[in-house]
Short mmCIF file of C-alpha atoms in Angstrom, two decimals:
data_model
loop_
_atom_site.label_atom_id
_atom_site.label_comp_id
_atom_site.label_asym_id
_atom_site.label_seq_id
_atom_site.Cartn_x
_atom_site.Cartn_y
_atom_site.Cartn_z
CA MET Y 1 0.00 0.00 0.00
CA ILE Y 2 2.86 2.37 0.90
CA ARG Y 3 4.40 1.74 -2.53
CA TYR Y 4 1.25 2.87 -4.37
CA ILE Y 5 1.02 6.01 -2.27
CA ARG Y 6 4.69 6.73 -3.08
CA TRP Y 7 4.07 6.34 -6.84
CA CYS Y 8 1.02 8.56 -6.57
CA ALA Y 9 3.13 11.21 -4.81
CA TYR Y 10 5.76 10.99 -7.56
CA PHE Y 11 3.08 11.42 -10.21
CA CYS Y 12 1.60 14.45 -8.43
CA ALA Y 13 5.06 15.97 -8.10
CA LEU Y 14 5.60 15.40 -11.82
CA LEU Y 15 2.33 17.13 -12.60
CA LEU Y 16 3.34 20.07 -10.39
CA VAL Y 17 6.71 20.37 -12.16
CA ALA Y 18 4.96 20.26 -15.54
CA LEU Y 19 2.57 22.96 -14.36
CA LEU Y 20 5.45 25.18 -13.20
CA VAL Y 21 7.31 24.65 -16.47
CA ASN Y 22 4.21 25.60 -18.44
CA VAL Y 23 3.69 28.70 -16.28
CA GLY Y 24 7.30 29.68 -16.90
CA ARG Y 25 6.89 29.09 -20.64
CA VAL Y 26 3.79 31.30 -20.77
CA GLN Y 27 5.13 34.05 -18.52
CA VAL Y 28 8.71 34.18 -19.81
CA TRP Y 29 9.16 32.72 -23.29
CA GLU Y 30 5.74 33.52 -24.74
CA ALA Y 31 4.95 36.66 -22.75
CA ALA Y 32 6.05 38.98 -25.56
CA GLY Y 33 3.86 37.17 -28.07
CA TYR Y 34 0.81 37.32 -25.84
CA GLY Y 35 1.52 40.97 -25.05
CA ALA Y 36 1.65 41.85 -28.74
CA ASN Y 37 -1.49 39.92 -29.61
CA PRO Y 38 -4.16 42.36 -30.86
CA ALA Y 39 -6.74 40.51 -28.80
CA ASN Y 40 -4.86 41.31 -25.59
CA LYS Y 41 -6.36 44.54 -24.19
CA ARG Y 42 -4.29 44.62 -21.03
CA PRO Y 43 -1.43 46.80 -22.42
CA ALA Y 44 -3.91 49.39 -23.69
CA ILE Y 45 -5.87 49.33 -20.44
CA GLU Y 46 -2.67 49.75 -18.41
CA ARG Y 47 -1.42 52.51 -20.74
CA TYR Y 48 -4.50 54.66 -20.19
CA ALA Y 49 -5.15 53.70 -16.57
CA GLU Y 50 -3.25 56.75 -15.29
CA PRO Y 51 -3.10 60.40 -16.42
CA ARG Y 52 -0.49 61.13 -19.06
CA GLY Y 53 2.33 63.57 -18.28
CA ASP Y 54 2.18 67.07 -19.71
CA ILE Y 55 3.93 69.03 -22.44
CA THR Y 56 4.66 72.53 -21.16
CA VAL Y 57 5.32 75.96 -22.71
CA ASP Y 58 6.88 78.67 -20.53
CA GLY Y 59 6.36 76.33 -17.57
CA ARG Y 60 2.61 75.97 -18.15
CA PRO Y 61 0.98 72.78 -19.44
CA VAL Y 62 -0.62 72.92 -22.87
CA THR Y 63 -1.89 69.37 -22.48
CA GLY Y 64 -3.92 67.53 -19.86
CA SER Y 65 -5.85 64.33 -19.14
CA ARG Y 66 -9.57 63.70 -18.68
CA ASP Y 67 -11.17 60.78 -16.86
CA SER Y 68 -13.54 59.32 -19.45
CA ARG Y 69 -14.75 56.58 -17.04
CA GLN Y 70 -14.39 54.13 -19.93
CA LEU Y 71 -12.27 50.99 -20.19
CA LEU Y 72 -9.44 53.13 -21.61
CA ARG Y 73 -9.81 55.56 -18.77
CA TYR Y 74 -7.78 58.73 -19.35
CA GLU Y 75 -8.07 60.69 -22.61
CA ARG Y 76 -5.72 63.44 -23.74
CA THR Y 77 -6.87 67.07 -23.62
CA TYR Y 78 -5.26 70.15 -25.18
CA LYS Y 79 -5.24 73.84 -24.34
CA ASN Y 80 -5.13 76.06 -27.44
CA GLY Y 81 -4.89 72.87 -29.49
CA PRO Y 82 -4.59 74.43 -32.97
CA LEU Y 83 -1.93 76.87 -31.76
CA TYR Y 84 0.37 74.16 -30.41
CA ALA Y 85 -0.57 71.19 -32.63
CA PRO Y 86 2.69 71.42 -34.70
CA VAL Y 87 4.59 71.12 -31.41
CA THR Y 88 2.59 68.57 -29.44
CA GLY Y 89 1.10 66.44 -32.21
CA PHE Y 90 -1.73 64.20 -31.02
CA ALA Y 91 -2.07 61.33 -28.53
CA SER Y 92 -4.99 59.19 -29.64
CA GLN Y 93 -6.31 55.99 -28.11
CA THR Y 94 -7.33 55.01 -31.65
CA TYR Y 95 -4.58 56.35 -33.92
CA GLY Y 96 -1.48 56.45 -31.73
CA THR Y 97 0.81 59.45 -31.32
CA SER Y 98 2.72 62.03 -33.36
CA PHE Y 99 5.46 64.66 -32.95
CA LEU Y 100 6.38 65.34 -29.30
CA GLU Y 101 3.62 63.05 -28.07
CA ARG Y 102 5.44 60.27 -29.92
CA ALA Y 103 9.05 61.35 -29.46
CA GLU Y 104 8.65 61.78 -25.68
CA ASP Y 105 6.07 59.01 -25.20
CA PRO Y 106 8.18 56.92 -22.77
CA VAL Y 107 8.42 59.89 -20.39
CA LEU Y 108 4.84 61.09 -20.84
CA SER Y 109 3.36 57.60 -20.45
CA GLY Y 110 5.49 56.70 -17.42
CA THR Y 111 7.46 53.85 -19.02
CA ASP Y 112 10.87 55.58 -19.18
CA PRO Y 113 13.33 53.89 -16.75
CA GLY Y 114 14.69 57.33 -15.84
CA LEU Y 115 11.43 58.21 -14.08
CA SER Y 116 12.30 56.03 -11.08
CA ALA Y 117 15.38 55.38 -9.00
CA PHE Y 118 14.23 51.74 -8.73
CA PRO Y 119 12.89 50.77 -12.16
CA LEU Y 120 13.29 47.04 -11.34
CA TRP Y 121 10.69 47.41 -8.59
CA TYR Y 122 8.08 48.50 -11.12
CA GLU Y 123 9.02 45.57 -13.35
CA LEU Y 124 8.45 43.13 -10.50
CA SER Y 125 5.28 44.78 -9.23
CA ARG Y 126 3.92 45.27 -12.75
CA GLY Y 127 3.33 48.92 -11.91
CA ARG Y 128 4.81 52.11 -13.26
CA PRO Y 129 5.58 55.61 -12.00
CA GLY Y 130 3.38 58.56 -12.91
CA GLY Y 131 3.89 60.11 -16.32
CA GLY Y 132 6.63 62.72 -16.50
CA ASP Y 133 6.56 66.12 -18.18
CA ALA Y 134 8.35 67.50 -21.25
CA ALA Y 135 9.27 71.19 -21.07
CA THR Y 136 9.56 72.71 -24.54
CA THR Y 137 11.76 75.57 -25.73
CA ILE Y 138 8.73 77.31 -27.27
CA ARG Y 139 7.97 80.90 -26.22
CA ALA Y 140 4.23 81.46 -25.92
CA ASN Y 141 4.26 85.07 -27.15
CA MET Y 142 6.32 84.19 -30.24
CA GLN Y 143 4.13 81.19 -31.04
CA LEU Y 144 1.02 83.36 -30.83
CA ALA Y 145 2.59 86.09 -32.97
CA ALA Y 146 3.43 83.59 -35.72
CA TYR Y 147 0.03 81.91 -35.58
CA THR Y 148 -1.82 85.23 -35.64
CA GLY Y 149 0.34 86.51 -38.48
CA LEU Y 150 -0.43 83.58 -40.75
CA ALA Y 151 -4.14 84.11 -40.00
CA GLY Y 152 -5.19 80.76 -41.41
CA LYS Y 153 -3.29 81.11 -44.70
CA ARG Y 154 -1.39 78.05 -45.82
CA GLY Y 155 2.18 78.36 -44.64
CA ALA Y 156 4.57 77.93 -41.77
CA VAL Y 157 6.88 79.76 -39.38
CA ALA Y 158 10.01 78.45 -37.67
CA ALA Y 159 12.05 80.53 -35.23
CA VAL Y 160 15.25 79.49 -33.47
CA GLU Y 161 17.71 81.03 -31.03
CA PRO Y 162 20.96 81.28 -33.04
CA ALA Y 163 23.36 80.83 -30.13
CA THR Y 164 21.73 77.68 -28.73
CA GLY Y 165 19.52 76.07 -31.37
CA LYS Y 166 16.38 76.34 -29.22
CA ILE Y 167 13.23 76.33 -31.33
CA LEU Y 168 11.26 79.33 -30.08
CA ALA Y 169 8.24 79.11 -32.38
CA LEU Y 170 6.92 76.38 -34.67
CA VAL Y 171 3.65 77.10 -36.46
CA SER Y 172 1.88 75.37 -39.34
CA SER Y 173 -1.28 76.76 -40.92
CA PRO Y 174 -4.06 75.83 -41.29
CA SER Y 175 -4.00 73.82 -38.10
CA TYR Y 176 -6.36 71.48 -36.22
CA ASP Y 177 -7.34 70.59 -32.67
CA PRO Y 178 -5.64 67.33 -31.58
CA ALA Y 179 -8.35 66.85 -28.92
CA VAL Y 180 -10.83 65.60 -31.54
CA LEU Y 181 -8.62 62.51 -32.01
CA SER Y 182 -8.02 61.70 -28.34
CA GLY Y 183 -10.62 59.05 -27.51
CA THR Y 184 -12.37 56.17 -29.25
CA GLY Y 185 -15.64 55.69 -31.06
CA PRO Y 186 -17.34 56.91 -34.23
CA LYS Y 187 -16.76 60.63 -33.54
CA VAL Y 188 -13.01 60.12 -33.43
CA LYS Y 189 -13.06 58.04 -36.60
CA GLU Y 190 -15.18 60.66 -38.35
CA ALA Y 191 -12.80 63.45 -37.26
CA TRP Y 192 -9.79 61.46 -38.49
CA GLU Y 193 -11.34 60.85 -41.90
CA LYS Y 194 -12.40 64.47 -42.23
CA LEU Y 195 -8.95 65.82 -41.36
CA ASN Y 196 -7.19 63.45 -43.76
CA ALA Y 197 -9.63 64.29 -46.59
CA ASP Y 198 -9.24 68.06 -46.14
CA PRO Y 199 -7.40 69.47 -49.20
CA ALA Y 200 -5.79 72.12 -46.97
CA LYS Y 201 -3.95 69.30 -45.11
CA PRO Y 202 -4.31 70.70 -41.57
CA MET Y 203 -2.48 67.71 -40.06
CA LEU Y 204 0.61 68.32 -42.22
CA ASN Y 205 3.34 69.94 -40.15
CA ARG Y 206 4.55 72.35 -42.80
CA ALA Y 207 7.31 73.72 -40.57
CA LEU Y 208 9.06 70.35 -40.21
CA ARG Y 209 7.68 67.95 -42.79
CA GLU Y 210 6.94 70.01 -45.94
CA THR Y 211 9.72 71.03 -48.31
CA TYR Y 212 9.39 74.01 -50.64
CA PRO Y 213 11.60 75.58 -53.28
CA PRO Y 214 13.27 78.28 -51.16
CA GLY Y 215 13.57 80.74 -54.04
CA SER Y 216 15.78 83.75 -53.48
CA THR Y 217 16.26 83.08 -49.77
CA PHE Y 218 18.75 80.41 -50.90
CA LYS Y 219 20.93 83.19 -52.34
CA ILE Y 220 22.29 83.61 -48.80
CA VAL Y 221 23.83 80.14 -49.10
CA THR Y 222 25.20 80.93 -52.56
CA ALA Y 223 26.70 84.24 -51.44
CA ALA Y 224 28.35 82.62 -48.42
CA ALA Y 225 29.74 79.83 -50.61
CA ALA Y 226 31.21 82.40 -53.00
CA LEU Y 227 32.92 84.33 -50.20
CA ASP Y 228 34.32 81.20 -48.54
CA ALA Y 229 35.58 79.85 -51.87
CA GLY Y 230 37.22 83.16 -52.84
CA VAL Y 231 35.10 83.41 -55.98
CA VAL Y 232 34.00 86.82 -54.73
CA THR Y 233 36.55 88.87 -52.79
CA ASP Y 234 34.93 92.28 -53.08
CA VAL Y 235 31.16 92.24 -52.54
CA ASP Y 236 30.87 95.71 -54.11
CA ALA Y 237 32.75 94.91 -57.31
CA PRO Y 238 30.80 94.58 -60.61
CA THR Y 239 30.27 90.98 -61.67
CA GLU Y 240 30.06 91.51 -65.46
CA THR Y 241 26.75 89.66 -65.56
CA PRO Y 242 24.40 90.37 -68.48
CA ASP Y 243 20.67 90.88 -68.00
CA PRO Y 244 19.14 88.50 -68.97
CA TYR Y 245 21.73 85.80 -68.26
CA PRO Y 246 22.13 82.87 -70.72
CA LEU Y 247 22.03 79.62 -68.79
CA PRO Y 248 25.27 77.73 -69.52
CA GLY Y 249 25.06 75.29 -72.43
CA THR Y 250 21.55 76.35 -73.39
CA SER Y 251 19.74 79.05 -75.34
CA THR Y 252 17.50 79.81 -72.34
CA LEU Y 253 17.71 83.31 -70.93
CA LEU Y 254 17.27 83.83 -67.18
CA PRO Y 255 15.55 87.18 -66.48
CA ASN Y 256 15.22 89.33 -63.37
CA ALA Y 257 11.99 90.41 -61.76
CA GLY Y 258 13.24 93.99 -61.48
CA THR Y 259 15.65 96.32 -63.25
CA GLY Y 260 19.20 97.46 -62.52
CA CYS Y 261 20.78 93.99 -62.25
CA ALA Y 262 23.07 94.20 -65.30
CA ASP Y 263 26.69 94.03 -64.13
CA ALA Y 264 25.50 94.37 -60.52
CA SER Y 265 27.78 93.58 -57.59
CA MET Y 266 27.03 90.68 -55.27
CA ALA Y 267 26.03 93.17 -52.57
CA ASP Y 268 23.47 94.74 -54.91
CA ALA Y 269 22.36 91.29 -56.08
CA VAL Y 270 21.51 90.27 -52.52
CA GLN Y 271 19.93 93.63 -51.71
CA TRP Y 272 17.71 93.68 -54.82
CA SER Y 273 17.57 89.91 -55.37
CA CYS Y 274 19.12 89.69 -58.83
CA ASN Y 275 18.64 86.19 -60.22
CA THR Y 276 21.18 86.67 -63.00
CA VAL Y 277 24.12 87.62 -60.78
CA MET Y 278 23.54 84.92 -58.16
CA ALA Y 279 23.00 82.22 -60.80
CA LYS Y 280 26.31 83.14 -62.44
CA ILE Y 281 28.09 83.19 -59.07
CA GLY Y 282 26.72 79.73 -58.25
CA VAL Y 283 28.13 78.38 -61.52
CA GLN Y 284 31.50 79.98 -60.74
CA VAL Y 285 31.58 78.36 -57.30
CA GLY Y 286 30.97 75.04 -59.05
CA LEU Y 287 28.94 71.97 -58.25
CA ARG Y 288 31.33 70.62 -55.64
CA GLY Y 289 31.65 73.94 -53.84
CA MET Y 290 27.90 74.61 -53.84
CA THR Y 291 27.10 71.07 -52.71
CA GLU Y 292 29.55 71.30 -49.85
CA ALA Y 293 28.25 74.73 -48.80
CA ALA Y 294 24.66 73.50 -48.80
CA ARG Y 295 25.69 70.49 -46.71
CA ARG Y 296 27.35 72.75 -44.12
CA PHE Y 297 24.08 74.66 -43.77
CA GLY Y 298 22.17 71.41 -43.14
CA PHE Y 299 20.90 70.40 -46.58
CA ASN Y 300 20.85 66.70 -47.54
CA ASP Y 301 20.77 65.63 -43.88
CA ALA Y 302 18.15 62.89 -43.47
CA GLY Y 303 18.95 62.35 -39.80
CA LEU Y 304 17.82 65.64 -38.27
CA ARG Y 305 15.67 65.15 -35.14
CA VAL Y 306 14.26 67.85 -32.86
CA PRO Y 307 13.38 65.19 -31.38
CA ALA Y 308 10.56 64.55 -33.92
CA TRP Y 309 12.03 63.75 -37.33
CA VAL Y 310 12.43 66.51 -39.90
CA SER Y 311 12.09 66.06 -43.65
CA ARG Y 312 15.34 66.15 -45.60
CA SER Y 313 16.04 69.44 -47.36
CA ASN Y 314 17.53 68.83 -50.79
CA PHE Y 315 20.32 70.26 -52.90
CA ASP Y 316 21.18 68.00 -55.83
CA THR Y 317 24.70 66.60 -55.97
CA ASP Y 318 24.68 65.76 -59.69
CA MET Y 319 23.66 68.59 -62.04
CA SER Y 320 24.54 70.20 -65.34
CA PRO Y 321 25.80 73.82 -65.24
CA ASP Y 322 22.42 75.25 -66.26
CA GLN Y 323 20.70 73.23 -63.52
CA LEU Y 324 23.32 74.41 -61.03
CA ALA Y 325 22.58 78.02 -62.00
CA LEU Y 326 18.87 77.55 -61.22
CA SER Y 327 19.61 75.61 -58.03
CA SER Y 328 21.84 78.44 -56.84
CA ILE Y 329 18.83 80.77 -56.78
CA GLY Y 330 16.63 78.25 -54.94
CA GLN Y 331 14.85 76.74 -57.93
CA PHE Y 332 15.16 73.51 -60.00
CA ASN Y 333 15.21 70.62 -57.47
CA THR Y 334 16.32 72.65 -54.46
CA LYS Y 335 13.84 72.13 -51.61
CA ALA Y 336 13.89 73.18 -47.97
CA THR Y 337 11.75 73.02 -44.87
CA PRO Y 338 11.00 76.29 -43.07
CA LEU Y 339 13.12 75.02 -40.17
CA GLN Y 340 16.04 74.53 -42.56
CA MET Y 341 15.81 78.11 -43.80
CA ALA Y 342 15.61 79.37 -40.21
CA MET Y 343 18.86 77.45 -39.67
CA VAL Y 344 20.42 79.32 -42.62
CA ALA Y 345 19.53 82.68 -41.05
CA ALA Y 346 20.70 81.44 -37.63
CA ALA Y 347 24.11 80.41 -38.97
CA VAL Y 348 24.66 83.91 -40.36
CA ALA Y 349 23.52 85.52 -37.09
CA ASN Y 350 25.69 83.21 -34.97
CA GLY Y 351 28.98 84.11 -36.64
CA GLY Y 352 28.92 81.14 -39.00
CA GLU Y 353 28.42 78.34 -36.46
CA LEU Y 354 25.28 76.26 -36.92
CA LYS Y 355 23.66 74.92 -33.77
CA ALA Y 356 21.50 71.79 -33.85
CA PRO Y 357 17.84 72.81 -33.39
CA TYR Y 358 15.91 71.23 -30.54
CA LEU Y 359 12.40 71.48 -29.14
CA VAL Y 360 12.57 69.88 -25.67
CA ASP Y 361 14.61 71.70 -23.04
CA ARG Y 362 14.21 69.06 -20.32
CA THR Y 363 12.07 66.19 -19.09
CA THR Y 364 11.05 65.74 -15.47
CA GLN Y 365 9.27 63.33 -13.17
CA ASP Y 366 5.72 64.15 -12.15
CA ASP Y 367 7.06 65.81 -8.97
CA GLY Y 368 9.43 68.03 -10.95
CA ASP Y 369 12.67 66.11 -10.35
CA PRO Y 370 14.85 66.14 -13.49
CA VAL Y 371 15.11 63.15 -15.80
CA ARG Y 372 17.11 64.56 -18.72
CA ARG Y 373 18.20 67.98 -19.91
CA ALA Y 374 18.87 68.80 -23.55
CA ASP Y 375 22.48 69.00 -24.70
CA GLN Y 376 23.28 71.87 -27.02
CA ARG Y 377 25.18 70.58 -30.05
CA SER Y 378 27.07 72.26 -32.83
CA LEU Y 379 26.57 71.02 -36.38
CA GLY Y 380 29.83 72.68 -37.39
CA ARG Y 381 30.69 75.83 -39.27
CA ALA Y 382 28.49 76.82 -42.18
CA MET Y 383 30.94 79.62 -43.09
CA THR Y 384 33.94 81.43 -41.69
CA PRO Y 385 33.40 84.18 -39.10
CA LEU Y 386 34.57 86.81 -41.63
CA THR Y 387 32.07 85.57 -44.22
CA ALA Y 388 29.31 85.58 -41.59
CA MET Y 389 30.12 89.19 -40.74
CA ARG Y 390 29.89 90.19 -44.40
CA MET Y 391 26.64 88.28 -44.82
CA GLN Y 392 25.18 90.04 -41.78
CA GLU Y 393 25.98 93.39 -43.42
CA LEU Y 394 24.36 92.31 -46.70
CA MET Y 395 21.21 91.07 -44.95
CA VAL Y 396 20.90 94.30 -42.97
CA LYS Y 397 21.01 96.27 -46.25
CA VAL Y 398 18.12 94.14 -47.56
CA VAL Y 399 15.95 95.34 -44.67
CA GLU Y 400 17.18 98.93 -44.46
CA HIS Y 401 17.43 99.77 -48.15
CA GLY Y 402 16.34 96.74 -50.22
CA THR Y 403 13.44 94.37 -50.77
CA GLY Y 404 12.79 93.55 -47.10
CA ARG Y 405 11.83 96.90 -45.61
CA ASN Y 406 8.63 95.57 -44.07
CA ALA Y 407 10.76 93.65 -41.54
CA ALA Y 408 12.41 96.73 -40.05
CA ILE Y 409 12.01 97.21 -36.27
CA PRO Y 410 12.81 100.54 -34.60
CA GLY Y 411 15.56 100.16 -32.02
CA ALA Y 412 16.74 96.83 -33.39
CA VAL Y 413 19.21 95.56 -35.97
CA VAL Y 414 17.43 93.30 -38.45
CA GLY Y 415 18.90 91.31 -41.31
CA GLY Y 416 16.71 89.56 -43.86
CA LYS Y 417 16.20 88.13 -47.31
CA THR Y 418 13.04 87.98 -49.38
CA GLY Y 419 12.12 85.19 -51.75
CA THR Y 420 9.45 84.20 -54.22
CA ALA Y 421 9.60 80.55 -55.22
CA GLN Y 422 8.06 79.52 -58.52
CA HIS Y 423 6.54 76.05 -58.72
CA GLY Y 424 4.09 73.91 -60.63
CA VAL Y 425 4.12 72.83 -64.27
CA GLY Y 426 5.62 75.67 -66.26
CA ASN Y 427 5.82 77.66 -63.00
CA ALA Y 428 2.05 78.12 -63.27
CA GLY Y 429 1.39 77.73 -59.54
CA THR Y 430 0.89 80.68 -57.22
CA PRO Y 431 4.40 81.62 -56.03
CA TYR Y 432 5.42 80.84 -52.48
CA ALA Y 433 6.38 83.98 -50.56
CA TRP Y 434 9.44 83.57 -48.32
CA PHE Y 435 11.26 85.69 -45.79
CA ILE Y 436 14.20 84.68 -43.61
CA SER Y 437 15.67 87.02 -41.03
CA TRP Y 438 17.41 87.56 -37.72
CA ALA Y 439 17.17 90.34 -35.17
CA LYS Y 440 19.10 91.73 -32.23
CA PRO Y 441 18.80 94.78 -30.00
CA GLU Y 442 20.95 97.76 -30.89
CA GLY Y 443 24.15 97.98 -28.89
CA GLY Y 444 26.10 94.89 -29.89
CA ARG Y 445 24.12 92.24 -28.03
CA PRO Y 446 23.91 88.75 -29.59
CA PRO Y 447 21.04 88.06 -32.01
CA ALA Y 448 17.89 87.06 -30.19
CA VAL Y 449 16.16 85.06 -32.91
CA ALA Y 450 16.34 83.78 -36.47
CA VAL Y 451 13.08 83.33 -38.36
CA ALA Y 452 11.83 81.72 -41.54
CA VAL Y 453 8.33 82.35 -42.92
CA VAL Y 454 6.71 80.79 -45.98
CA VAL Y 455 3.24 81.66 -47.22
CA GLU Y 456 1.82 79.32 -49.84
CA ASP Y 457 -1.22 81.31 -50.89
CA ALA Y 458 0.30 84.76 -51.02
CA SER Y 459 -0.67 87.25 -53.68
CA ALA Y 460 0.59 86.00 -57.03
CA VAL Y 461 3.17 88.70 -57.58
CA ARG Y 462 6.00 87.59 -59.84
CA GLY Y 463 9.08 88.84 -58.03
CA ASP Y 464 10.95 88.67 -54.78
CA ILE Y 465 9.17 91.75 -53.52
CA SER Y 466 6.15 89.55 -52.65
CA GLY Y 467 8.18 88.03 -49.84
CA ASN Y 468 8.35 91.53 -48.41
CA GLY Y 469 4.60 91.98 -48.71
CA ALA Y 470 3.31 88.60 -47.50
CA ALA Y 471 6.00 87.05 -45.30
CA ALA Y 472 8.15 89.87 -43.89
CA PRO Y 473 5.39 91.38 -41.68
CA ILE Y 474 4.88 87.98 -40.04
CA ALA Y 475 8.61 87.63 -39.42
CA ARG Y 476 8.68 91.14 -37.97
CA ALA Y 477 5.90 90.29 -35.49
CA VAL Y 478 7.77 87.17 -34.34
CA MET Y 479 11.05 89.09 -33.98
CA GLU Y 480 9.33 91.84 -32.01
CA ALA Y 481 7.94 89.21 -29.64
CA ALA Y 482 11.43 87.74 -29.19
CA LEU Y 483 12.99 91.13 -28.51
CA SER Y 484 10.27 92.10 -26.04
CA ALA Y 485 11.17 89.12 -23.86
CA ARG Y 486 14.77 90.30 -23.41
#
């Protein structure tokens, strides 16, 4: 009898071991598979069981959380949603996240290991700390000035601090309210479909993700390349450029929008935006020199993150001389984001050094204790200090005596460059109006801000002067807001 009891005990022990092995298999080896199974609602329930951390501007939250009392409990809310949508993006229980909501999701959702001194404890207890906060570099008054200036017109504004790379304003218009995408159900689905079907593309972040022909604003890059390469040693010397200018190797004549560009100096060409002179100078610099100069300013960099990814701005590396001439005045295949053109202005303002732009100053725990602080990085020198000084002088003349007078600010030194970018089949599309600029208080203080503005549906004026009419006043409002904070 004892023997049968012993065998029964062995069998029960074997069953217990098999049970433990199976539990280990499910909880260790197959846990990831079960966790990723679409039928498993636990990760989603846990994700929205607690309020999400906030994104802040000037120390004040522009996001929040609302208790929906549903299975996915906390929904995202937004303050001034359309104003800050290009910064925050959306956090949707149905459609995921975008922009800062995505880039800083581990901190905001409470899953970042840096949120706790004992992250292993949360692993063992299957809990998590409260969501942390992400403090942006955005200035509320500058953001509002840019948004108000665009007034619903299609376009974008990017403003950066030249000495640090901080993004001070980031506006895309028309915009949308991310709150309409926060929850679940038919209303959210309807809002998503409506936004994606809108021909104005309100969910497109034009400041970071759209690339435009930069038009004559790119002449700043060409002029800097010419000075650095020694192609131009005297900015006031005549360039012996005919008007119109025959594109090399072709019978096509490149005209100017205005008069007085025949044999103009490079200084006059920047001041009055002469296509002929700058196209010829670009050809003289050569493909290699122009390609390298564009790269130093940030073109052709597909890895730029702020921390959301930024579309690659393009300057072709394989072109014929006539194509190079057009590319040197911001046409042909040359494309740039508004942030990229703000970086061009910032490099000039910062003595030639280009700082990496960034949007998040620091992340913190829910009680305010620091998690990470942004590191300021240099992307290298876009031009020599001497060239930067000369370019500053040329850009100031554009505002004081040239095509950018609408950007002038009493009591401040302002440098700028207008641009009108042709596009469409046969250049039939309404030109894009551009203005890039920088500003500093009088008295030798460092530049406070560099700005780029593009307006897609500006008045269809064929000439760089339209950048002065449509885009320069917006840039001036943003620069005034930056200077008022100093």
